[in-house]
Amino acid sequence: MDKNFFYIIILVIFANLTAFSQERQLEKAQEAYDNFGYLNARNIYLKVAERGYQSQELFTKIANSYYFNAKYDEALFWYDKVLKLDDYELNSQFLLYYAQSLKATGNIEKAEKYYDKFVDVSGKSLKNIKLTSERYLELIENNSGRYDIKSIEGVNTENIEYGKTYSGGKLFFTSNRSNGLFDIRKNTWDGMPFLDIYQVELNDDKEATSKPKKLPGDVNGKYHASSPIITKDGKTMYFTKSNFNPVKKERDENLKIYRANLIEGKWTDVEDLTINDDSYSTAHPALNSHEDILYFSSNMPGGYGQSDIYKVSIDENGVLGEPENLGPKVNTLGKETFPFISDSNELYFSSDGHFGLGGMDIFYINITENGLENLLNVGKPINSYADDFAFGIQDSSKNGFFSSNRKLTLYNNQSETQLNQTNEFVNDNIYSIKEIDPIKDVYNAIIEGHVTDAETEKPISNALIQLYEANNSLYDTIYTDKEGYYKVEINYFKAYRLRASKEDYDSEEDVSDAEKEKQKIDFELHKNRLKLSPGVDIAHSLNIQNILFDFDKYKIKDSEKLKLEKLLVVLEEYPEMKIKIHSHTDSRGSHAYNQKLSLKRAQSTKEYLIGKGVNPSRLSVKGYGENQLVNKCSDNVICSEEEHKQNRRSEFIIAK
């Protein structure tokens, strides 16, 4: 390539880059010249108030700005100024913010007084619904009728049978049935035979196809053995067994969880686990789907009641960690026992401490990454007047088992869902189950809505929605999507205080209703920080667009001078700023008349500002008559006075 040609190309590129750079510098200079900065609505309102002007709108705007920044003392100062006005009107929004500010500053008695006024005006309340026994029964009924149940013939006897572990086509269960003439092991406490673990083959209809047999190996022993759970590979078993006290050389009342391995068809290598202790019981093990967490029941010290549900980690070498109590959402002062964890991490367990239908009911709670969800009673016919326990189900087939000591009478070979329950008790029996419908979270409800710009009606994306409970604790935080839409799950029986906020906008709050499955709460936010550049109309942000004139008049009323005082503060803050005053009328009257009237009103506004010291060269006027209506209210269209009022407006547009 010719060197001179190469240098020419470089010079051309350099010249273009230089020109582009100079052009951008000029653009930035023009932007800096055109941009007066940002209008901060609170600062404007404060300066107007300092001049001695008073109004509910003025004081409330200032108070709200402090309220939403958690400066409750300052907020109360301005809210109290509203209450000293002669013509104030207490809307629900004012009452809510005022009551919350009083509460936050420790004035509880007065806060309750104004909160009660808020309830009267709005019809809403942040007080939660109290759940009575009747309401609990209604909730249980909502989840009833979801299962078919059937007694397992060939397994149940007049003795005790219970269990839910299904592995390799076999049901592993617990029974105290007699094992022959020479089986003389008796429980000295009640004279009943000790419990052993059995297995029986079942077909697809969950009917026994073989005789139950005791588990081979070392699992069963001299005393109780029960509630086995087997790993997916069929090689490891966790089970419950009586504790043998080596000092007394006899068993004591406590139970322990053991682990055994299947070797050459026999369960052997029985191992005492580290979670056990001679001073308390551990029992009824359950494994999660990854088999790295063991759930169990225990009365170890530090629990909530007679027995609690715990979990403990299992590492790849089978070593157990420290037990962790599942907390008060699961555990009560009563007895929680027989946990089962599904493949989708749903916990089922039995309890006599939560409200139910009988002695022990089976309950459900979903475990998520965020913790425990709502506790639910699985309903009838699984739960009854009797003790119902040892529940287990497969996610894929929705087949499973549970046990109960209810007495059932079958009529005309009807399905077990239609059995007559006599409120009599028998020894425990095992039932196969089929889930027909999924459980319904009866505590779940939905709030949804949109957040929009009050002036443009356009959606506000990424607006922050915060939900507060009755005690002012933060319940949840979400953001609107690009359409300004949000959706959040709540408790059906609770009301919440919702706050919508976005940078450069005034925040807003509202209160939801309790006992609504789905409700819609929308927010319209007003800008409080506006970029002051040519073409921007500052009327909306300062609430001065509706300068009202008497019908067929154009003189500025005394009641409207406060609005123009806001504009005066802006003009004083930015002495180089020029404003175009545009006035509009509604459609009533002739076009020609409305054109003249709007011009007179714009001119009257200009003269008022000049009289306040504004240089006339900074102001220009234009009347548009009825040519730029903001709604449907044109000639011969019937509209309300409020709709016509929307068209009688003024605009204050920053000029170049």
XYZ file of C-alpha atoms in Angstrom:
656
model
C 0.000 0.000 0.000
C 1.166 3.537 -0.826
C 2.410 5.190 2.390
C 0.925 8.583 1.451
C -2.473 6.965 0.891
C -2.210 5.253 4.284
C -1.442 8.565 6.014
C -4.378 10.238 4.260
C -6.739 7.548 5.610
C -5.394 8.034 9.149
C -5.860 11.812 8.876
C -9.446 11.417 7.648
C -10.301 9.052 10.537
C -8.649 11.372 13.040
C -10.515 14.374 11.657
C -13.844 12.525 11.877
C -13.140 11.461 15.459
C -12.194 15.013 16.376
C -15.357 16.380 14.806
C -17.478 13.745 16.591
C -15.802 14.572 19.895
C -16.411 18.292 19.424
C -20.029 17.598 18.486
C -20.562 15.543 21.678
C -18.958 18.297 23.733
C -21.367 20.812 22.214
C -24.292 18.454 22.892
C -23.208 18.055 26.516
C -22.799 21.811 26.830
C -26.296 22.305 25.403
C -27.658 19.653 27.792
C -26.004 21.419 30.714
C -27.427 24.719 29.517
C -30.903 23.290 29.015
C -30.974 21.323 32.276
C -31.769 23.381 35.388
C -31.373 20.378 37.675
C -34.121 18.511 39.485
C -37.271 19.704 41.161
C -37.660 18.285 44.686
C -41.322 18.576 45.594
C -40.811 18.475 49.377
C -38.334 21.367 49.288
C -40.818 23.434 47.309
C -43.660 22.645 49.717
C -41.468 23.441 52.729
C -40.528 26.869 51.339
C -44.165 27.661 50.574
C -45.102 26.683 54.130
C -42.313 28.901 55.505
C -43.987 31.846 53.751
C -47.032 31.331 55.927
C -49.280 29.532 53.465
C -51.511 26.817 54.948
C -53.501 23.991 53.420
C -54.182 20.338 54.045
C -52.509 19.398 50.772
C -49.393 21.412 51.657
C -48.971 20.043 55.176
C -49.897 16.475 54.218
C -47.368 16.364 51.387
C -44.593 17.437 53.746
C -45.736 15.031 56.480
C -45.957 12.091 54.068
C -42.430 12.705 52.822
C -41.172 12.347 56.401
C -43.434 9.364 57.103
C -42.078 7.329 54.209
C -38.531 8.053 55.339
C -39.336 6.755 58.855
C -38.940 10.233 60.394
C -42.098 9.875 62.432
C -41.523 12.782 64.849
C -41.246 15.221 61.929
C -44.231 13.599 60.240
C -46.369 14.039 63.360
C -45.452 17.743 63.530
C -46.972 18.336 60.094
C -49.902 15.936 60.517
C -50.830 17.820 63.690
C -50.755 21.096 61.728
C -53.400 19.600 59.408
C -55.652 18.874 62.398
C -55.408 22.526 63.475
C -56.862 23.751 60.168
C -60.508 24.784 60.140
C -61.429 22.994 56.930
C -59.469 19.715 57.124
C -60.977 16.438 55.908
C -59.636 13.134 57.238
C -59.496 10.557 54.474
C -58.502 6.952 55.107
C -54.954 7.465 53.847
C -54.291 10.338 56.259
C -55.770 8.363 59.184
C -53.602 5.328 58.436
C -50.354 7.292 58.175
C -51.175 9.354 61.252
C -52.051 6.278 63.344
C -48.862 4.522 62.217
C -46.761 7.581 63.099
C -48.370 7.804 66.541
C -47.717 4.117 67.148
C -44.097 4.397 66.002
C -43.469 7.242 68.467
C -45.034 5.399 71.413
C -48.397 7.201 71.585
C -50.344 3.929 71.611
C -53.652 5.134 73.061
C -53.999 7.956 70.547
C -52.777 5.667 67.748
C -55.576 3.192 68.485
C -58.116 6.018 68.466
C -57.115 7.154 64.974
C -56.671 3.600 63.777
C -60.304 2.913 64.737
C -61.269 5.989 62.722
C -59.317 4.568 59.775
C -61.280 1.313 60.070
C -64.585 3.219 60.147
C -63.720 5.288 57.066
C -62.030 2.596 54.962
C -63.927 -0.495 56.079
C -60.569 -2.264 56.386
C -58.709 -3.584 59.384
C -55.190 -4.823 60.014
C -56.411 -7.063 62.822
C -56.130 -10.766 61.994
C -59.087 -13.149 61.995
C -59.203 -15.343 65.101
C -59.493 -19.008 64.186
C -62.134 -20.731 66.301
C -62.695 -24.487 66.487
C -65.581 -24.086 64.043
C -63.293 -22.368 61.529
C -60.668 -25.091 61.920
C -63.302 -27.729 61.193
C -64.267 -25.814 58.052
C -60.626 -25.802 56.939
C -60.327 -29.545 57.550
C -63.492 -30.092 55.527
C -61.922 -28.198 52.601
C -59.230 -30.882 52.349
C -61.485 -33.870 53.030
C -62.640 -36.476 50.519
C -59.310 -36.546 48.623
C -58.429 -40.199 49.281
C -59.796 -43.660 48.703
C -58.773 -46.035 51.480
C -58.893 -49.820 51.760
C -58.025 -52.267 54.517
C -55.205 -54.638 53.511
C -56.633 -58.147 53.726
C -54.166 -60.861 54.663
C -52.118 -58.408 56.736
C -54.464 -56.989 59.370
C -55.441 -59.175 62.325
C -57.000 -58.620 65.733
C -53.515 -57.741 66.922
C -51.504 -54.561 66.274
C -50.328 -53.855 62.711
C -48.969 -50.539 61.512
C -46.438 -49.303 58.981
C -45.991 -47.603 55.634
C -42.619 -48.610 54.117
C -42.999 -50.108 50.639
C -39.840 -51.383 48.947
C -39.171 -53.965 46.240
C -42.827 -54.996 46.012
C -42.971 -55.653 49.749
C -44.660 -53.865 52.626
C -42.515 -53.660 55.748
C -44.669 -53.241 58.818
C -44.829 -53.681 62.589
C -46.977 -56.227 64.441
C -47.294 -57.950 67.801
C -48.996 -61.013 66.343
C -48.185 -64.364 67.932
C -45.240 -66.206 66.460
C -46.213 -69.713 67.567
C -46.717 -71.744 70.730
C -43.185 -71.149 71.980
C -43.224 -67.353 71.554
C -43.672 -66.311 75.168
C -42.148 -62.777 74.940
C -44.601 -60.589 76.810
C -44.495 -56.896 77.645
C -44.598 -56.863 81.430
C -46.222 -53.404 81.399
C -49.413 -54.371 79.567
C -49.133 -58.147 79.065
C -49.143 -57.755 75.274
C -46.583 -59.460 73.014
C -43.617 -57.366 71.923
C -43.561 -55.749 68.494
C -41.563 -57.186 65.584
C -40.898 -56.074 62.031
C -42.531 -58.114 59.234
C -42.538 -58.123 55.464
C -45.260 -59.199 53.034
C -45.470 -59.227 49.246
C -48.217 -57.074 47.696
C -49.618 -56.952 44.170
C -50.415 -53.763 42.243
C -53.784 -53.519 43.988
C -51.953 -53.559 47.328
C -53.325 -56.981 48.254
C -51.185 -59.543 50.086
C -49.882 -62.314 47.831
C -47.872 -64.089 50.542
C -47.982 -64.702 54.244
C -46.310 -62.066 56.389
C -42.884 -63.110 57.643
C -40.628 -61.767 60.342
C -37.589 -59.999 59.005
C -34.588 -62.328 58.857
C -31.430 -61.310 60.679
C -30.712 -59.330 63.821
C -33.295 -56.542 63.590
C -35.938 -58.259 65.692
C -34.853 -59.241 69.172
C -35.940 -59.827 72.724
C -37.962 -56.600 72.984
C -39.733 -54.116 70.685
C -38.630 -53.514 67.081
C -40.709 -51.290 64.794
C -41.134 -48.577 62.126
C -38.448 -49.480 59.543
C -37.370 -47.259 56.652
C -35.237 -48.681 53.826
C -32.886 -46.856 51.456
C -33.706 -46.839 47.741
C -31.013 -49.420 46.933
C -32.634 -51.774 49.454
C -29.377 -52.315 51.340
C -29.732 -50.169 54.481
C -32.480 -49.991 57.069
C -33.147 -47.507 59.863
C -35.577 -48.766 62.513
C -36.757 -48.290 66.109
C -35.865 -50.691 68.898
C -36.153 -50.879 72.674
C -33.129 -49.647 74.566
C -31.336 -52.341 76.556
C -29.901 -50.969 79.795
C -26.589 -52.775 80.417
C -26.565 -51.727 84.087
C -30.025 -53.082 84.880
C -29.530 -55.832 82.305
C -33.035 -55.197 81.035
C -34.813 -52.838 78.696
C -35.986 -49.434 79.823
C -38.896 -47.345 78.579
C -36.770 -45.381 76.098
C -36.414 -46.249 72.430
C -33.490 -45.852 70.043
C -33.024 -45.663 66.280
C -30.625 -48.233 64.846
C -29.156 -48.879 61.410
C -28.715 -52.287 59.783
C -27.380 -53.626 56.464
C -28.763 -56.341 54.223
C -26.052 -58.998 53.853
C -26.777 -62.288 52.037
C -30.524 -61.858 52.576
C -30.315 -61.030 56.279
C -30.476 -57.736 58.129
C -27.380 -57.597 60.257
C -24.530 -55.319 61.431
C -26.972 -53.472 63.699
C -25.500 -50.076 64.652
C -26.432 -47.783 67.540
C -26.617 -44.206 66.187
C -24.964 -41.117 67.689
C -28.308 -39.318 68.086
C -29.329 -41.858 70.743
C -28.997 -41.484 74.489
C -30.062 -43.626 77.452
C -31.891 -40.650 78.979
C -34.430 -40.073 76.172
C -36.079 -41.755 73.193
C -35.489 -41.481 69.463
C -37.988 -43.260 67.228
C -39.794 -43.615 63.885
C -37.093 -42.674 61.346
C -37.772 -41.231 57.877
C -35.398 -40.365 55.010
C -35.591 -37.546 52.488
C -35.293 -38.325 48.775
C -31.511 -37.731 48.692
C -31.129 -39.885 51.816
C -28.849 -37.288 53.368
C -31.324 -36.145 56.033
C -32.918 -38.348 58.678
C -36.177 -37.185 60.252
C -37.299 -38.703 63.544
C -39.328 -38.183 66.709
C -37.739 -37.615 70.104
C -38.374 -36.346 73.625
C -34.788 -35.168 74.030
C -34.262 -32.112 76.259
C -34.912 -28.683 74.748
C -38.043 -29.618 72.807
C -41.506 -28.074 72.829
C -43.633 -30.911 74.161
C -43.978 -34.622 74.891
C -42.189 -35.540 71.674
C -41.007 -33.394 68.741
C -39.969 -33.912 65.133
C -36.226 -33.485 64.515
C -33.905 -33.802 61.552
C -30.222 -34.676 61.325
C -27.808 -34.684 58.370
C -26.119 -37.848 57.102
C -22.808 -37.448 55.266
C -21.501 -39.694 52.487
C -19.830 -41.943 55.071
C -23.024 -42.370 57.070
C -21.904 -40.058 59.880
C -24.755 -38.140 61.525
C -24.588 -34.468 62.447
C -26.310 -32.605 65.269
C -30.113 -32.997 65.593
C -32.175 -29.904 64.712
C -35.680 -29.326 66.055
C -38.175 -28.363 63.305
C -39.558 -25.608 65.488
C -42.962 -24.412 66.738
C -44.640 -24.457 63.349
C -44.483 -28.273 63.533
C -44.026 -29.046 67.229
C -46.419 -28.308 70.094
C -46.829 -29.015 73.790
C -48.310 -32.358 72.756
C -46.933 -35.289 70.839
C -45.564 -35.053 67.281
C -44.394 -38.373 65.848
C -44.210 -40.744 62.843
C -42.669 -38.340 60.291
C -42.649 -39.128 56.577
C -40.918 -37.019 53.925
C -42.019 -37.293 50.280
C -39.755 -37.115 47.240
C -40.926 -33.520 46.721
C -39.902 -32.591 50.283
C -43.375 -32.596 51.825
C -43.451 -33.558 55.489
C -46.312 -35.649 56.870
C -46.493 -36.430 60.583
C -48.974 -37.294 63.329
C -49.875 -34.974 66.180
C -52.270 -34.660 69.080
C -51.140 -31.076 69.744
C -52.532 -29.401 66.627
C -56.296 -29.031 66.190
C -57.721 -32.170 64.588
C -60.596 -34.609 64.454
C -59.462 -37.212 66.945
C -56.632 -38.427 69.133
C -53.766 -38.142 66.657
C -54.336 -36.603 63.227
C -52.007 -36.635 60.231
C -50.702 -33.224 59.169
C -48.871 -31.890 56.121
C -46.323 -29.117 55.685
C -44.268 -28.272 52.598
C -40.557 -27.641 53.098
C -39.002 -25.136 50.696
C -35.690 -23.299 50.395
C -37.362 -20.424 52.250
C -38.472 -22.642 55.126
C -41.729 -24.227 56.230
C -44.984 -23.269 54.541
C -48.485 -23.517 56.066
C -49.423 -26.462 58.273
C -52.455 -28.349 56.926
C -54.680 -31.140 58.217
C -54.968 -33.798 55.464
C -58.695 -34.178 56.203
C -61.107 -37.088 56.188
C -61.166 -40.042 55.548
C -57.455 -40.291 56.464
C -58.124 -38.545 59.780
C -60.919 -39.678 62.073
C -62.050 -39.717 65.683
C -59.276 -42.246 66.402
C -55.456 -42.222 66.276
C -54.243 -41.922 62.669
C -50.526 -42.248 61.982
C -47.696 -43.899 60.007
C -48.591 -42.145 56.742
C -46.527 -42.620 53.575
C -47.184 -41.991 49.873
C -45.390 -42.215 46.514
C -45.242 -38.989 44.512
C -45.445 -40.771 41.167
C -48.328 -43.185 41.745
C -50.107 -41.328 44.545
C -50.454 -44.697 46.284
C -49.503 -45.181 49.893
C -50.426 -46.411 53.359
C -51.461 -45.216 56.782
C -52.502 -46.828 60.048
C -55.393 -46.257 62.437
C -57.124 -47.768 65.457
C -60.609 -46.813 64.215
C -63.340 -49.433 63.903
C -64.918 -49.626 60.464
C -67.980 -51.521 59.299
C -68.285 -52.296 55.586
C -71.705 -52.267 53.921
C -72.375 -53.991 50.580
C -68.683 -54.052 49.604
C -68.600 -50.277 49.233
C -65.292 -48.483 49.025
C -63.663 -47.568 52.312
C -64.456 -43.890 51.725
C -68.092 -44.773 52.449
C -67.482 -46.845 55.559
C -69.555 -46.305 58.660
C -67.409 -45.056 61.515
C -68.743 -46.198 64.882
C -66.371 -44.233 67.169
C -65.195 -47.513 68.659
C -61.526 -48.447 68.930
C -59.634 -51.565 67.921
C -55.961 -52.471 67.678
C -54.051 -50.668 64.926
C -54.656 -51.696 61.297
C -52.943 -50.756 58.031
C -54.835 -49.196 55.118
C -53.760 -48.660 51.543
C -54.611 -45.267 50.076
C -55.003 -43.569 46.703
C -54.807 -39.789 46.546
C -57.463 -38.456 44.165
C -56.878 -34.712 44.526
C -53.831 -32.774 45.790
C -53.945 -31.010 49.116
C -55.124 -27.403 49.008
C -53.357 -24.717 50.995
C -56.441 -23.284 52.684
C -54.343 -20.547 54.271
C -53.145 -19.227 50.906
C -54.528 -16.132 49.241
C -53.315 -13.784 46.509
C -52.844 -10.042 46.244
C -52.045 -8.677 42.805
C -52.094 -5.323 41.112
C -50.333 -2.724 39.022
C -48.239 0.328 39.823
C -48.595 3.205 37.370
C -47.488 6.796 36.970
C -50.372 8.982 38.153
C -49.770 11.580 35.419
C -48.903 9.462 32.388
C -50.824 6.314 33.424
C -47.827 4.321 32.186
C -46.662 1.255 34.152
C -43.800 1.680 36.607
C -41.433 -1.262 36.396
C -39.214 -2.398 39.260
C -41.360 -0.575 41.816
C -40.838 -1.911 45.332
C -43.839 -3.534 47.037
C -43.460 -4.176 50.772
C -46.015 -6.049 52.864
C -46.227 -5.483 56.618
C -48.143 -7.597 59.117
C -50.327 -6.221 61.909
C -47.331 -5.987 64.249
C -45.446 -3.933 61.603
C -42.998 -6.749 60.898
C -41.987 -7.052 57.238
C -43.776 -10.036 55.677
C -42.480 -9.938 52.106
C -40.755 -7.762 49.516
C -41.323 -7.997 45.763
C -40.865 -5.834 42.650
C -43.157 -5.050 39.744
C -42.348 -6.457 36.308
C -41.983 -4.428 33.098
C -45.775 -4.082 32.928
C -45.884 -2.660 36.446
C -47.533 -5.882 37.679
C -46.940 -7.640 40.978
C -48.369 -10.738 42.644
C -47.768 -12.037 46.143
C -49.064 -14.945 48.239
C -50.452 -14.091 51.672
C -52.232 -15.764 54.568
C -55.979 -15.944 53.894
C -56.831 -14.973 57.475
C -54.524 -11.964 57.736
C -54.676 -8.359 56.547
C -51.510 -6.580 55.433
C -50.297 -3.028 54.983
C -48.860 -2.651 51.478
C -46.391 0.049 50.510
C -45.504 0.876 46.903
C -42.389 2.968 46.324
C -40.063 3.984 43.532
C -37.208 6.443 43.332
C -38.370 9.937 42.291
C -41.988 9.132 43.274
C -44.110 9.676 46.376
C -44.774 6.357 48.080
C -48.302 5.130 48.728
C -49.838 2.647 51.173
C -53.029 0.613 51.298
C -54.461 -2.150 53.483
C -55.632 -5.515 52.205
C -58.703 -7.455 53.343
C -58.558 -10.667 55.331
C -60.562 -13.706 54.170
C -60.349 -12.985 50.446
C -58.851 -15.643 48.187
C -57.866 -13.064 45.575
C -57.838 -9.290 45.677
C -56.532 -6.497 43.486
C -54.706 -3.484 44.911
C -53.382 -0.919 42.421
C -51.156 2.062 43.127
C -50.819 5.359 41.262
C -47.597 7.114 42.206
C -46.921 10.829 41.791
C -43.507 12.091 40.764
C -41.748 14.134 43.435
C -38.450 14.688 41.629
C -38.553 16.042 38.108
C -35.777 16.872 35.692
C -36.169 20.552 34.829
C -35.464 20.807 31.122
C -37.236 22.443 28.159
C -40.581 20.873 27.299
C -41.267 19.580 30.819
C -44.623 20.507 32.373
C -44.091 20.997 36.106
C -47.810 21.465 36.854
C -48.493 17.819 37.695
C -45.601 17.360 40.094
C -46.595 20.451 42.068
C -50.361 19.856 41.790
C -50.975 23.227 40.133
C -52.509 22.074 36.856
C -56.099 22.582 38.021
C -56.168 26.296 38.769
C -59.880 26.720 39.188
C -61.746 29.752 37.900
C -65.353 30.576 38.558
C -67.630 29.695 35.674
C -67.126 32.157 32.808
C -64.450 34.002 34.872
C -60.718 34.428 34.490
C -59.642 36.253 37.647
C -57.327 34.297 39.989
C -59.273 33.306 43.110
C -57.710 33.723 46.549
C -58.121 29.985 47.153
C -55.913 29.247 44.116
C -53.038 31.583 44.960
C -51.330 28.881 47.046
C -50.878 26.788 43.911
C -49.146 29.597 42.080
C -46.956 30.228 45.100
C -45.321 26.833 44.396
C -44.499 28.002 40.878
C -43.063 31.246 42.263
C -40.650 29.286 44.472
C -39.422 27.350 41.423
C -38.929 30.543 39.428
C -37.002 32.077 42.315
C -34.832 28.964 42.641
C -33.977 29.097 38.918
C -33.819 32.787 37.854
C -32.842 31.880 34.272
C -35.872 29.631 33.743
C -38.636 30.750 31.379
C -42.182 29.379 31.517
C -44.891 28.977 28.884
C -48.354 29.279 30.443
C -50.948 27.251 28.522
C -54.617 27.323 29.557
C -57.490 25.071 28.477
C -61.268 25.011 28.847
C -63.924 22.332 28.707
C -66.152 21.939 25.640
C -69.158 23.828 26.948
C -69.666 27.083 25.037
C -68.604 27.953 21.506
C -65.126 27.272 20.198
C -64.458 30.967 19.633
C -65.614 31.923 23.104
C -63.571 29.183 24.775
C -60.506 30.252 22.805
C -60.797 33.806 24.133
C -61.590 32.617 27.690
C -58.565 30.329 27.860
C -56.273 33.117 26.646
C -57.678 35.490 29.264
C -57.084 32.892 31.985
C -53.500 32.335 30.842
C -52.950 36.109 30.752
C -54.511 36.485 34.223
C -52.089 33.867 35.572
C -49.163 35.711 33.980
C -50.237 39.040 35.475
C -50.491 37.464 38.928
C -46.901 36.170 38.672
C -45.643 39.542 37.374
C -47.331 41.180 40.332
C -45.248 38.894 42.545
C -42.028 40.173 40.996
C -41.434 37.827 38.072
C -39.854 39.497 35.036
C -42.460 39.559 32.193
C -39.786 38.410 29.723
C -39.723 35.041 31.483
C -43.393 34.348 30.836
C -45.358 33.655 27.667
C -49.014 32.689 27.326
C -51.237 30.723 24.979
C -54.897 29.747 25.128
C -56.014 26.476 23.547
C -59.715 26.699 24.296
C -61.294 23.267 23.939
C -58.871 22.069 21.252
C -56.862 19.733 23.516
C -59.387 17.846 25.630
C -57.925 15.083 27.802
C -61.039 12.893 27.726
C -64.157 12.105 25.692
C -66.095 15.197 26.800
C -66.377 16.983 23.461
C -69.450 18.804 22.147
C -72.789 17.014 22.669
C -71.214 14.296 24.847
C -72.860 13.928 28.248
C -70.229 14.118 30.996
C -70.146 14.679 34.723
C -68.881 17.899 36.258
C -65.781 16.055 37.443
C -65.026 14.923 33.884
C -65.458 18.469 32.532
C -63.192 19.747 35.308
C -60.311 17.613 34.001
C -60.256 19.705 30.824
C -60.213 23.068 32.654
C -56.501 23.012 33.327
C -53.285 24.984 33.075
C -49.835 23.878 31.987
C -46.522 25.418 32.981
C -43.963 24.287 30.452
C -40.272 25.096 30.675
C -39.232 27.080 27.598
C -35.865 27.020 25.862
